[in-house]
């Protein structure tokens, strides 16, 4: 017996000498103390607050004086900071990072907005692509996003493999609900005019193309084989209710929810009639359709991606970046180099506002008002797949949430959309979305008050996932 114990101790010691393995196993008990804790469900603020964490899960939440802290517990004191549940991005694309502008290329090729970046992503090495996803995942987590629902554009199994690598502790990142490949009809593909001899082979790397109810069912089964967590279907005007209903029935039989991309009124109606679990984007939804969604208990998933001149800023940043790169190549030509650098500055200083985006914003304001008034369940995602010069993927993503407030959503509802509500949309309400006993200890903290200033969400200074501290800017050095 004694000998066995010694052996065990020796092997534990061996484990701890490989530092990264140790970092993965959470300290058994941790107490996180903070000046304030916001409960998004009720809007109540507990002050001061403490969260007792055991084996990666919340054990108790309350006033610090009322919590019995076991001896040897690790104490994390965040001073006057405010704790919130870890943020959930209900709609993202970690394995895509599109560089804009592609206008000139689009004008020549008569193709979709994703080309050529989408094509490059599909035909380049899947290994390279999944490593991009590793970076995006880490950056999301560092900005406070502790769970994402990744809805396509990941190759065949990039997102499920990334999810598994994160869960196994090989790379840092948020919890991922992975959709695998998006289901689409042949009529709706993001890339067209491909070489006919190669088209199907290329598209199959990214999409599960179906035609008819039986093939829709088959497509779902293929994703089930790849062990996905959710099914994503792109609905367009040609998709029929029986086709989508077959996919949904097959998904539900496998206990998977179905997120349906639908933007125009016809596609939205198809998604409603077929019984989707969530409608993604939904920009053109009518009040009557919102009523139907509410009656069926469907989720509306906001994606305010372009709101607030987002693409104008992306264009500016990318143009300036191109000019600076050009200047670097002119090292021997001081005068021209200076000209390109000056041009880059001018682009950055310009107030480039796109008229299209302004009218877009007004439509979005009314959408937010109508959804809130309808009483339909809602959550939010970033739909992020864009390269934003000078920002990490995480910084770009969390910058999208406050735009919902600009569009007229009360701060508390914005926070609900990416915590409690999102957890319910994902079907993970028993695991994440709130700081409550039994749930994963996924916490973030900010210095200020996000109810008074929702842009506090862009300045998350403490991140904990499953009881592990990912980031702590409050720690004294
Ligand atoms: Zn999307």
PDB file of N, CA, C and O in Angstrom, residues 1-65:
ATOM      1  N   UNK A   1       0.844  -1.209   0.000  1.00  0.00           N
ATOM      2  CA  UNK A   1       0.000   0.000   0.000  1.00  0.00           C
ATOM      3  C   UNK A   1       0.871   1.247   0.000  1.00  0.00           C
ATOM      4  O   UNK A   1       0.668   2.147  -0.804  1.00  0.00           O
ATOM      5  N   UNK A   2       1.833   1.248   0.922  1.00  0.00           N
ATOM      6  CA  UNK A   2       2.754   2.377   1.031  1.00  0.00           C
ATOM      7  C   UNK A   2       3.492   2.611  -0.283  1.00  0.00           C
ATOM      8  O   UNK A   2       3.628   3.724  -0.761  1.00  0.00           O
ATOM      9  N   UNK A   3       3.895   1.442  -0.878  1.00  0.00           N
ATOM     10  CA  UNK A   3       4.669   1.494  -2.112  1.00  0.00           C
ATOM     11  C   UNK A   3       3.819   2.100  -3.244  1.00  0.00           C
ATOM     12  O   UNK A   3       4.282   2.912  -4.030  1.00  0.00           O
ATOM     13  N   UNK A   4       2.568   1.683  -3.279  1.00  0.00           N
ATOM     14  CA  UNK A   4       1.646   2.178  -4.298  1.00  0.00           C
ATOM     15  C   UNK A   4       1.518   3.694  -4.174  1.00  0.00           C
ATOM     16  O   UNK A   4       1.542   4.430  -5.152  1.00  0.00           O
ATOM     17  N   UNK A   5       1.408   4.157  -2.941  1.00  0.00           N
ATOM     18  CA  UNK A   5       1.268   5.590  -2.689  1.00  0.00           C
ATOM     19  C   UNK A   5       2.477   6.357  -3.207  1.00  0.00           C
ATOM     20  O   UNK A   5       2.353   7.382  -3.867  1.00  0.00           O
ATOM     21  N   UNK A   6       3.666   5.803  -2.923  1.00  0.00           N
ATOM     22  CA  UNK A   6       4.903   6.452  -3.374  1.00  0.00           C
ATOM     23  C   UNK A   6       4.944   6.527  -4.902  1.00  0.00           C
ATOM     24  O   UNK A   6       5.308   7.540  -5.476  1.00  0.00           O
ATOM     25  N   UNK A   7       4.532   5.420  -5.510  1.00  0.00           N
ATOM     26  CA  UNK A   7       4.505   5.373  -6.971  1.00  0.00           C
ATOM     27  C   UNK A   7       3.584   6.457  -7.546  1.00  0.00           C
ATOM     28  O   UNK A   7       3.926   7.169  -8.469  1.00  0.00           O
ATOM     29  N   UNK A   8       2.417   6.536  -6.918  1.00  0.00           N
ATOM     30  CA  UNK A   8       1.420   7.521  -7.347  1.00  0.00           C
ATOM     31  C   UNK A   8       1.971   8.936  -7.234  1.00  0.00           C
ATOM     32  O   UNK A   8       1.866   9.747  -8.153  1.00  0.00           O
ATOM     33  N   UNK A   9       2.591   9.210  -6.075  1.00  0.00           N
ATOM     34  CA  UNK A   9       3.145  10.542  -5.819  1.00  0.00           C
ATOM     35  C   UNK A   9       4.212  10.865  -6.858  1.00  0.00           C
ATOM     36  O   UNK A   9       4.271  11.982  -7.378  1.00  0.00           O
ATOM     37  N   UNK A  10       5.018   9.856  -7.190  1.00  0.00           N
ATOM     38  CA  UNK A  10       6.082  10.072  -8.167  1.00  0.00           C
ATOM     39  C   UNK A  10       5.499  10.405  -9.544  1.00  0.00           C
ATOM     40  O   UNK A  10       5.980  11.298 -10.233  1.00  0.00           O
ATOM     41  N   UNK A  11       4.437   9.693  -9.907  1.00  0.00           N
ATOM     42  CA  UNK A  11       3.877   9.952 -11.227  1.00  0.00           C
ATOM     43  C   UNK A  11       3.181  11.307 -11.266  1.00  0.00           C
ATOM     44  O   UNK A  11       3.162  11.979 -12.280  1.00  0.00           O
ATOM     45  N   UNK A  12       2.608  11.729 -10.138  1.00  0.00           N
ATOM     46  CA  UNK A  12       1.989  13.060 -10.074  1.00  0.00           C
ATOM     47  C   UNK A  12       3.050  14.132 -10.238  1.00  0.00           C
ATOM     48  O   UNK A  12       2.865  15.130 -10.929  1.00  0.00           O
ATOM     49  N   UNK A  13       4.205  13.903  -9.604  1.00  0.00           N
ATOM     50  CA  UNK A  13       5.327  14.840  -9.675  1.00  0.00           C
ATOM     51  C   UNK A  13       5.799  14.957 -11.124  1.00  0.00           C
ATOM     52  O   UNK A  13       6.062  16.040 -11.628  1.00  0.00           O
ATOM     53  N   UNK A  14       5.849  13.803 -11.798  1.00  0.00           N
ATOM     54  CA  UNK A  14       6.277  13.790 -13.190  1.00  0.00           C
ATOM     55  C   UNK A  14       5.323  14.629 -14.039  1.00  0.00           C
ATOM     56  O   UNK A  14       5.734  15.370 -14.912  1.00  0.00           O
ATOM     57  N   UNK A  15       4.028  14.487 -13.718  1.00  0.00           N
ATOM     58  CA  UNK A  15       3.023  15.267 -14.445  1.00  0.00           C
ATOM     59  C   UNK A  15       3.259  16.755 -14.258  1.00  0.00           C
ATOM     60  O   UNK A  15       3.221  17.529 -15.204  1.00  0.00           O
ATOM     61  N   UNK A  16       3.528  17.145 -12.994  1.00  0.00           N
ATOM     62  CA  UNK A  16       3.634  18.568 -12.707  1.00  0.00           C
ATOM     63  C   UNK A  16       4.890  19.183 -13.309  1.00  0.00           C
ATOM     64  O   UNK A  16       4.967  20.374 -13.501  1.00  0.00           O
ATOM     65  N   UNK A  17       5.889  18.342 -13.643  1.00  0.00           N
ATOM     66  CA  UNK A  17       7.097  18.912 -14.228  1.00  0.00           C
ATOM     67  C   UNK A  17       6.858  19.314 -15.688  1.00  0.00           C
ATOM     68  O   UNK A  17       7.568  20.125 -16.236  1.00  0.00           O
ATOM     69  N   UNK A  18       5.840  18.730 -16.332  1.00  0.00           N
ATOM     70  CA  UNK A  18       5.485  19.204 -17.673  1.00  0.00           C
ATOM     71  C   UNK A  18       4.461  20.308 -17.495  1.00  0.00           C
ATOM     72  O   UNK A  18       3.265  20.064 -17.439  1.00  0.00           O
ATOM     73  N   UNK A  19       4.978  21.510 -17.386  1.00  0.00           N
ATOM     74  CA  UNK A  19       4.193  22.673 -16.966  1.00  0.00           C
ATOM     75  C   UNK A  19       2.818  22.809 -17.606  1.00  0.00           C
ATOM     76  O   UNK A  19       1.855  23.107 -16.919  1.00  0.00           O
ATOM     77  N   UNK A  20       2.722  22.554 -18.921  1.00  0.00           N
ATOM     78  CA  UNK A  20       1.439  22.839 -19.565  1.00  0.00           C
ATOM     79  C   UNK A  20       0.338  21.899 -19.102  1.00  0.00           C
ATOM     80  O   UNK A  20      -0.817  22.272 -19.062  1.00  0.00           O
ATOM     81  N   UNK A  21       0.708  20.693 -18.750  1.00  0.00           N
ATOM     82  CA  UNK A  21      -0.310  19.779 -18.237  1.00  0.00           C
ATOM     83  C   UNK A  21      -0.878  20.284 -16.920  1.00  0.00           C
ATOM     84  O   UNK A  21      -2.069  20.250 -16.691  1.00  0.00           O
ATOM     85  N   UNK A  22       0.014  20.796 -16.078  1.00  0.00           N
ATOM     86  CA  UNK A  22      -0.430  21.344 -14.798  1.00  0.00           C
ATOM     87  C   UNK A  22      -1.393  22.509 -15.007  1.00  0.00           C
ATOM     88  O   UNK A  22      -2.395  22.623 -14.322  1.00  0.00           O
ATOM     89  N   UNK A  23      -1.066  23.352 -15.992  1.00  0.00           N
ATOM     90  CA  UNK A  23      -1.882  24.538 -16.218  1.00  0.00           C
ATOM     91  C   UNK A  23      -3.312  24.159 -16.589  1.00  0.00           C
ATOM     92  O   UNK A  23      -4.233  24.926 -16.386  1.00  0.00           O
ATOM     93  N   UNK A  24      -3.495  22.965 -17.115  1.00  0.00           N
ATOM     94  CA  UNK A  24      -4.828  22.554 -17.534  1.00  0.00           C
ATOM     95  C   UNK A  24      -5.688  22.076 -16.370  1.00  0.00           C
ATOM     96  O   UNK A  24      -6.895  22.163 -16.442  1.00  0.00           O
ATOM     97  N   UNK A  25      -5.060  21.559 -15.320  1.00  0.00           N
ATOM     98  CA  UNK A  25      -5.880  21.053 -14.235  1.00  0.00           C
ATOM     99  C   UNK A  25      -6.134  22.164 -13.227  1.00  0.00           C
ATOM    100  O   UNK A  25      -5.200  22.705 -12.661  1.00  0.00           O
ATOM    101  N   UNK A  26      -7.421  22.545 -13.036  1.00  0.00           N
ATOM    102  CA  UNK A  26      -7.715  23.680 -12.179  1.00  0.00           C
ATOM    103  C   UNK A  26      -7.385  23.389 -10.723  1.00  0.00           C
ATOM    104  O   UNK A  26      -7.450  22.241 -10.294  1.00  0.00           O
ATOM    105  N   UNK A  27      -6.991  24.455 -10.011  1.00  0.00           N
ATOM    106  CA  UNK A  27      -6.830  24.304  -8.571  1.00  0.00           C
ATOM    107  C   UNK A  27      -8.171  23.829  -8.044  1.00  0.00           C
ATOM    108  O   UNK A  27      -9.209  24.277  -8.503  1.00  0.00           O
ATOM    109  N   UNK A  28      -8.173  22.892  -7.104  1.00  0.00           N
ATOM    110  CA  UNK A  28      -9.440  22.299  -6.683  1.00  0.00           C
ATOM    111  C   UNK A  28     -10.465  23.334  -6.206  1.00  0.00           C
ATOM    112  O   UNK A  28     -11.615  23.260  -6.591  1.00  0.00           O
ATOM    113  N   UNK A  29     -10.013  24.311  -5.394  1.00  0.00           N
ATOM    114  CA  UNK A  29     -10.963  25.305  -4.895  1.00  0.00           C
ATOM    115  C   UNK A  29     -10.391  26.714  -5.073  1.00  0.00           C
ATOM    116  O   UNK A  29      -9.246  26.979  -4.722  1.00  0.00           O
ATOM    117  N   UNK A  30     -11.203  27.592  -5.642  1.00  0.00           N
ATOM    118  CA  UNK A  30     -10.799  28.988  -5.838  1.00  0.00           C
ATOM    119  C   UNK A  30     -11.926  29.891  -5.357  1.00  0.00           C
ATOM    120  O   UNK A  30     -13.106  29.584  -5.568  1.00  0.00           O
ATOM    121  N   UNK A  31     -11.560  30.991  -4.726  1.00  0.00           N
ATOM    122  CA  UNK A  31     -12.552  32.007  -4.359  1.00  0.00           C
ATOM    123  C   UNK A  31     -12.238  33.275  -5.147  1.00  0.00           C
ATOM    124  O   UNK A  31     -11.131  33.809  -5.054  1.00  0.00           O
ATOM    125  N   UNK A  32     -13.197  33.725  -5.937  1.00  0.00           N
ATOM    126  CA  UNK A  32     -13.028  34.986  -6.674  1.00  0.00           C
ATOM    127  C   UNK A  32     -13.844  36.053  -5.951  1.00  0.00           C
ATOM    128  O   UNK A  32     -15.050  35.891  -5.737  1.00  0.00           O
ATOM    129  N   UNK A  33     -13.157  37.125  -5.546  1.00  0.00           N
ATOM    130  CA  UNK A  33     -13.840  38.220  -4.849  1.00  0.00           C
ATOM    131  C   UNK A  33     -13.849  39.451  -5.739  1.00  0.00           C
ATOM    132  O   UNK A  33     -12.863  39.732  -6.423  1.00  0.00           O
ATOM    133  N   UNK A  34     -14.960  40.174  -5.749  1.00  0.00           N
ATOM    134  CA  UNK A  34     -15.043  41.397  -6.553  1.00  0.00           C
ATOM    135  C   UNK A  34     -16.008  42.364  -5.902  1.00  0.00           C
ATOM    136  O   UNK A  34     -16.884  41.957  -5.130  1.00  0.00           O
ATOM    137  N   UNK A  35     -15.835  43.646  -6.209  1.00  0.00           N
ATOM    138  CA  UNK A  35     -16.692  44.680  -5.621  1.00  0.00           C
ATOM    139  C   UNK A  35     -18.154  44.485  -5.986  1.00  0.00           C
ATOM    140  O   UNK A  35     -19.047  44.744  -5.188  1.00  0.00           O
ATOM    141  N   UNK A  36     -18.391  44.002  -7.220  1.00  0.00           N
ATOM    142  CA  UNK A  36     -19.764  43.887  -7.705  1.00  0.00           C
ATOM    143  C   UNK A  36     -19.912  42.632  -8.572  1.00  0.00           C
ATOM    144  O   UNK A  36     -18.954  42.212  -9.215  1.00  0.00           O
ATOM    145  N   UNK A  37     -21.142  42.097  -8.603  1.00  0.00           N
ATOM    146  CA  UNK A  37     -21.447  40.968  -9.486  1.00  0.00           C
ATOM    147  C   UNK A  37     -22.823  41.222 -10.093  1.00  0.00           C
ATOM    148  O   UNK A  37     -23.799  41.422  -9.376  1.00  0.00           O
ATOM    149  N   UNK A  38     -22.869  41.232 -11.454  1.00  0.00           N
ATOM    150  CA  UNK A  38     -24.141  41.487 -12.133  1.00  0.00           C
ATOM    151  C   UNK A  38     -24.804  40.173 -12.515  1.00  0.00           C
ATOM    152  O   UNK A  38     -24.188  39.315 -13.134  1.00  0.00           O
ATOM    153  N   UNK A  39     -26.069  40.048 -12.126  1.00  0.00           N
ATOM    154  CA  UNK A  39     -26.869  38.904 -12.572  1.00  0.00           C
ATOM    155  C   UNK A  39     -27.717  39.377 -13.752  1.00  0.00           C
ATOM    156  O   UNK A  39     -28.699  40.100 -13.557  1.00  0.00           O
ATOM    157  N   UNK A  40     -27.357  38.987 -14.984  1.00  0.00           N
ATOM    158  CA  UNK A  40     -28.081  39.506 -16.152  1.00  0.00           C
ATOM    159  C   UNK A  40     -29.559  39.121 -16.155  1.00  0.00           C
ATOM    160  O   UNK A  40     -30.396  39.859 -16.655  1.00  0.00           O
ATOM    161  N   UNK A  41     -29.888  37.989 -15.551  1.00  0.00           N
ATOM    162  CA  UNK A  41     -31.277  37.531 -15.556  1.00  0.00           C
ATOM    163  C   UNK A  41     -32.181  38.541 -14.869  1.00  0.00           C
ATOM    164  O   UNK A  41     -33.217  38.922 -15.385  1.00  0.00           O
ATOM    165  N   UNK A  42     -31.764  39.008 -13.683  1.00  0.00           N
ATOM    166  CA  UNK A  42     -32.608  39.915 -12.899  1.00  0.00           C
ATOM    167  C   UNK A  42     -32.153  41.362 -13.003  1.00  0.00           C
ATOM    168  O   UNK A  42     -32.917  42.275 -12.695  1.00  0.00           O
ATOM    169  N   UNK A  43     -30.908  41.577 -13.388  1.00  0.00           N
ATOM    170  CA  UNK A  43     -30.359  42.928 -13.384  1.00  0.00           C
ATOM    171  C   UNK A  43     -29.835  43.325 -12.009  1.00  0.00           C
ATOM    172  O   UNK A  43     -29.319  44.429 -11.827  1.00  0.00           O
ATOM    173  N   UNK A  44     -29.973  42.428 -11.020  1.00  0.00           N
ATOM    174  CA  UNK A  44     -29.493  42.734  -9.668  1.00  0.00           C
ATOM    175  C   UNK A  44     -27.974  42.735  -9.603  1.00  0.00           C
ATOM    176  O   UNK A  44     -27.321  41.950 -10.274  1.00  0.00           O
ATOM    177  N   UNK A  45     -27.457  43.649  -8.737  1.00  0.00           N
ATOM    178  CA  UNK A  45     -26.006  43.688  -8.524  1.00  0.00           C
ATOM    179  C   UNK A  45     -25.731  43.307  -7.074  1.00  0.00           C
ATOM    180  O   UNK A  45     -26.287  43.908  -6.155  1.00  0.00           O
ATOM    181  N   UNK A  46     -24.918  42.297  -6.906  1.00  0.00           N
ATOM    182  CA  UNK A  46     -24.504  41.878  -5.561  1.00  0.00           C
ATOM    183  C   UNK A  46     -23.211  42.613  -5.234  1.00  0.00           C
ATOM    184  O   UNK A  46     -22.263  42.592  -6.016  1.00  0.00           O
ATOM    185  N   UNK A  47     -23.160  43.273  -4.065  1.00  0.00           N
ATOM    186  CA  UNK A  47     -21.978  44.069  -3.747  1.00  0.00           C
ATOM    187  C   UNK A  47     -21.722  44.096  -2.237  1.00  0.00           C
ATOM    188  O   UNK A  47     -22.611  44.502  -1.493  1.00  0.00           O
ATOM    189  N   UNK A  48     -20.562  43.690  -1.748  1.00  0.00           N
ATOM    190  CA  UNK A  48     -19.500  43.016  -2.499  1.00  0.00           C
ATOM    191  C   UNK A  48     -19.904  41.561  -2.796  1.00  0.00           C
ATOM    192  O   UNK A  48     -20.879  41.068  -2.236  1.00  0.00           O
ATOM    193  N   UNK A  49     -19.099  40.920  -3.636  1.00  0.00           N
ATOM    194  CA  UNK A  49     -19.492  39.580  -4.086  1.00  0.00           C
ATOM    195  C   UNK A  49     -18.323  38.607  -4.031  1.00  0.00           C
ATOM    196  O   UNK A  49     -17.164  39.005  -4.087  1.00  0.00           O
ATOM    197  N   UNK A  50     -18.657  37.332  -3.894  1.00  0.00           N
ATOM    198  CA  UNK A  50     -17.639  36.291  -3.957  1.00  0.00           C
ATOM    199  C   UNK A  50     -18.222  35.065  -4.640  1.00  0.00           C
ATOM    200  O   UNK A  50     -19.417  34.788  -4.530  1.00  0.00           O
ATOM    201  N   UNK A  51     -17.372  34.377  -5.383  1.00  0.00           N
ATOM    202  CA  UNK A  51     -17.794  33.164  -6.090  1.00  0.00           C
ATOM    203  C   UNK A  51     -16.837  32.042  -5.689  1.00  0.00           C
ATOM    204  O   UNK A  51     -15.626  32.146  -5.895  1.00  0.00           O
ATOM    205  N   UNK A  52     -17.395  30.992  -5.115  1.00  0.00           N
ATOM    206  CA  UNK A  52     -16.581  29.846  -4.728  1.00  0.00           C
ATOM    207  C   UNK A  52     -16.624  28.823  -5.853  1.00  0.00           C
ATOM    208  O   UNK A  52     -17.704  28.465  -6.338  1.00  0.00           O
ATOM    209  N   UNK A  53     -15.434  28.398  -6.287  1.00  0.00           N
ATOM    210  CA  UNK A  53     -15.335  27.522  -7.452  1.00  0.00           C
ATOM    211  C   UNK A  53     -14.642  26.224  -7.078  1.00  0.00           C
ATOM    212  O   UNK A  53     -13.582  26.233  -6.445  1.00  0.00           O
ATOM    213  N   UNK A  54     -15.270  25.113  -7.464  1.00  0.00           N
ATOM    214  CA  UNK A  54     -14.672  23.807  -7.174  1.00  0.00           C
ATOM    215  C   UNK A  54     -14.674  22.979  -8.440  1.00  0.00           C
ATOM    216  O   UNK A  54     -15.709  22.854  -9.099  1.00  0.00           O
ATOM    217  N   UNK A  55     -13.524  22.439  -8.792  1.00  0.00           N
ATOM    218  CA  UNK A  55     -13.400  21.602  -9.996  1.00  0.00           C
ATOM    219  C   UNK A  55     -13.990  22.251 -11.244  1.00  0.00           C
ATOM    220  O   UNK A  55     -14.680  21.603 -12.026  1.00  0.00           O
ATOM    221  N   UNK A  56     -13.706  23.554 -11.384  1.00  0.00           N
ATOM    222  CA  UNK A  56     -14.103  24.248 -12.605  1.00  0.00           C
ATOM    223  C   UNK A  56     -15.536  24.721 -12.653  1.00  0.00           C
ATOM    224  O   UNK A  56     -15.950  25.323 -13.632  1.00  0.00           O
ATOM    225  N   UNK A  57     -16.295  24.415 -11.594  1.00  0.00           N
ATOM    226  CA  UNK A  57     -17.690  24.844 -11.588  1.00  0.00           C
ATOM    227  C   UNK A  57     -17.987  25.731 -10.388  1.00  0.00           C
ATOM    228  O   UNK A  57     -17.314  25.655  -9.364  1.00  0.00           O
ATOM    229  N   UNK A  58     -19.016  26.564 -10.554  1.00  0.00           N
ATOM    230  CA  UNK A  58     -19.439  27.439  -9.465  1.00  0.00           C
ATOM    231  C   UNK A  58     -20.097  26.593  -8.383  1.00  0.00           C
ATOM    232  O   UNK A  58     -20.971  25.779  -8.672  1.00  0.00           O
ATOM    233  N   UNK A  59     -19.619  26.796  -7.133  1.00  0.00           N
ATOM    234  CA  UNK A  59     -20.212  26.034  -6.034  1.00  0.00           C
ATOM    235  C   UNK A  59     -21.168  26.916  -5.234  1.00  0.00           C
ATOM    236  O   UNK A  59     -22.221  26.468  -4.799  1.00  0.00           O
ATOM    237  N   UNK A  60     -20.767  28.189  -5.069  1.00  0.00           N
ATOM    238  CA  UNK A  60     -21.580  29.085  -4.250  1.00  0.00           C
ATOM    239  C   UNK A  60     -21.341  30.524  -4.683  1.00  0.00           C
ATOM    240  O   UNK A  60     -20.225  30.886  -5.062  1.00  0.00           O
ATOM    241  N   UNK A  61     -22.392  31.344  -4.629  1.00  0.00           N
ATOM    242  CA  UNK A  61     -22.271  32.767  -4.942  1.00  0.00           C
ATOM    243  C   UNK A  61     -22.912  33.536  -3.796  1.00  0.00           C
ATOM    244  O   UNK A  61     -24.005  33.185  -3.359  1.00  0.00           O
ATOM    245  N   UNK A  62     -22.228  34.565  -3.303  1.00  0.00           N
ATOM    246  CA  UNK A  62     -22.838  35.331  -2.219  1.00  0.00           C
ATOM    247  C   UNK A  62     -21.928  36.419  -1.704  1.00  0.00           C
ATOM    248  O   UNK A  62     -20.883  36.710  -2.296  1.00  0.00           O
ATOM    249  N   UNK A  63     -22.355  37.040  -0.592  1.00  0.00           N
ATOM    250  CA  UNK A  63     -21.512  38.037   0.057  1.00  0.00           C
ATOM    251  C   UNK A  63     -20.288  37.311   0.615  1.00  0.00           C
ATOM    252  O   UNK A  63     -20.421  36.206   1.140  1.00  0.00           O
ATOM    253  N   UNK A  64     -19.082  37.926   0.501  1.00  0.00           N
ATOM    254  CA  UNK A  64     -17.864  37.238   0.944  1.00  0.00           C
ATOM    255  C   UNK A  64     -17.956  36.750   2.394  1.00  0.00           C
ATOM    256  O   UNK A  64     -17.479  35.656   2.713  1.00  0.00           O
ATOM    257  N   UNK A  65     -18.613  37.530   3.250  1.00  0.00           N
ATOM    258  CA  UNK A  65     -18.682  37.171   4.668  1.00  0.00           C
ATOM    259  C   UNK A  65     -19.501  35.898   4.886  1.00  0.00           C
ATOM    260  O   UNK A  65     -19.337  35.207   5.886  1.00  0.00           O
TER     261      UNK A  65
END
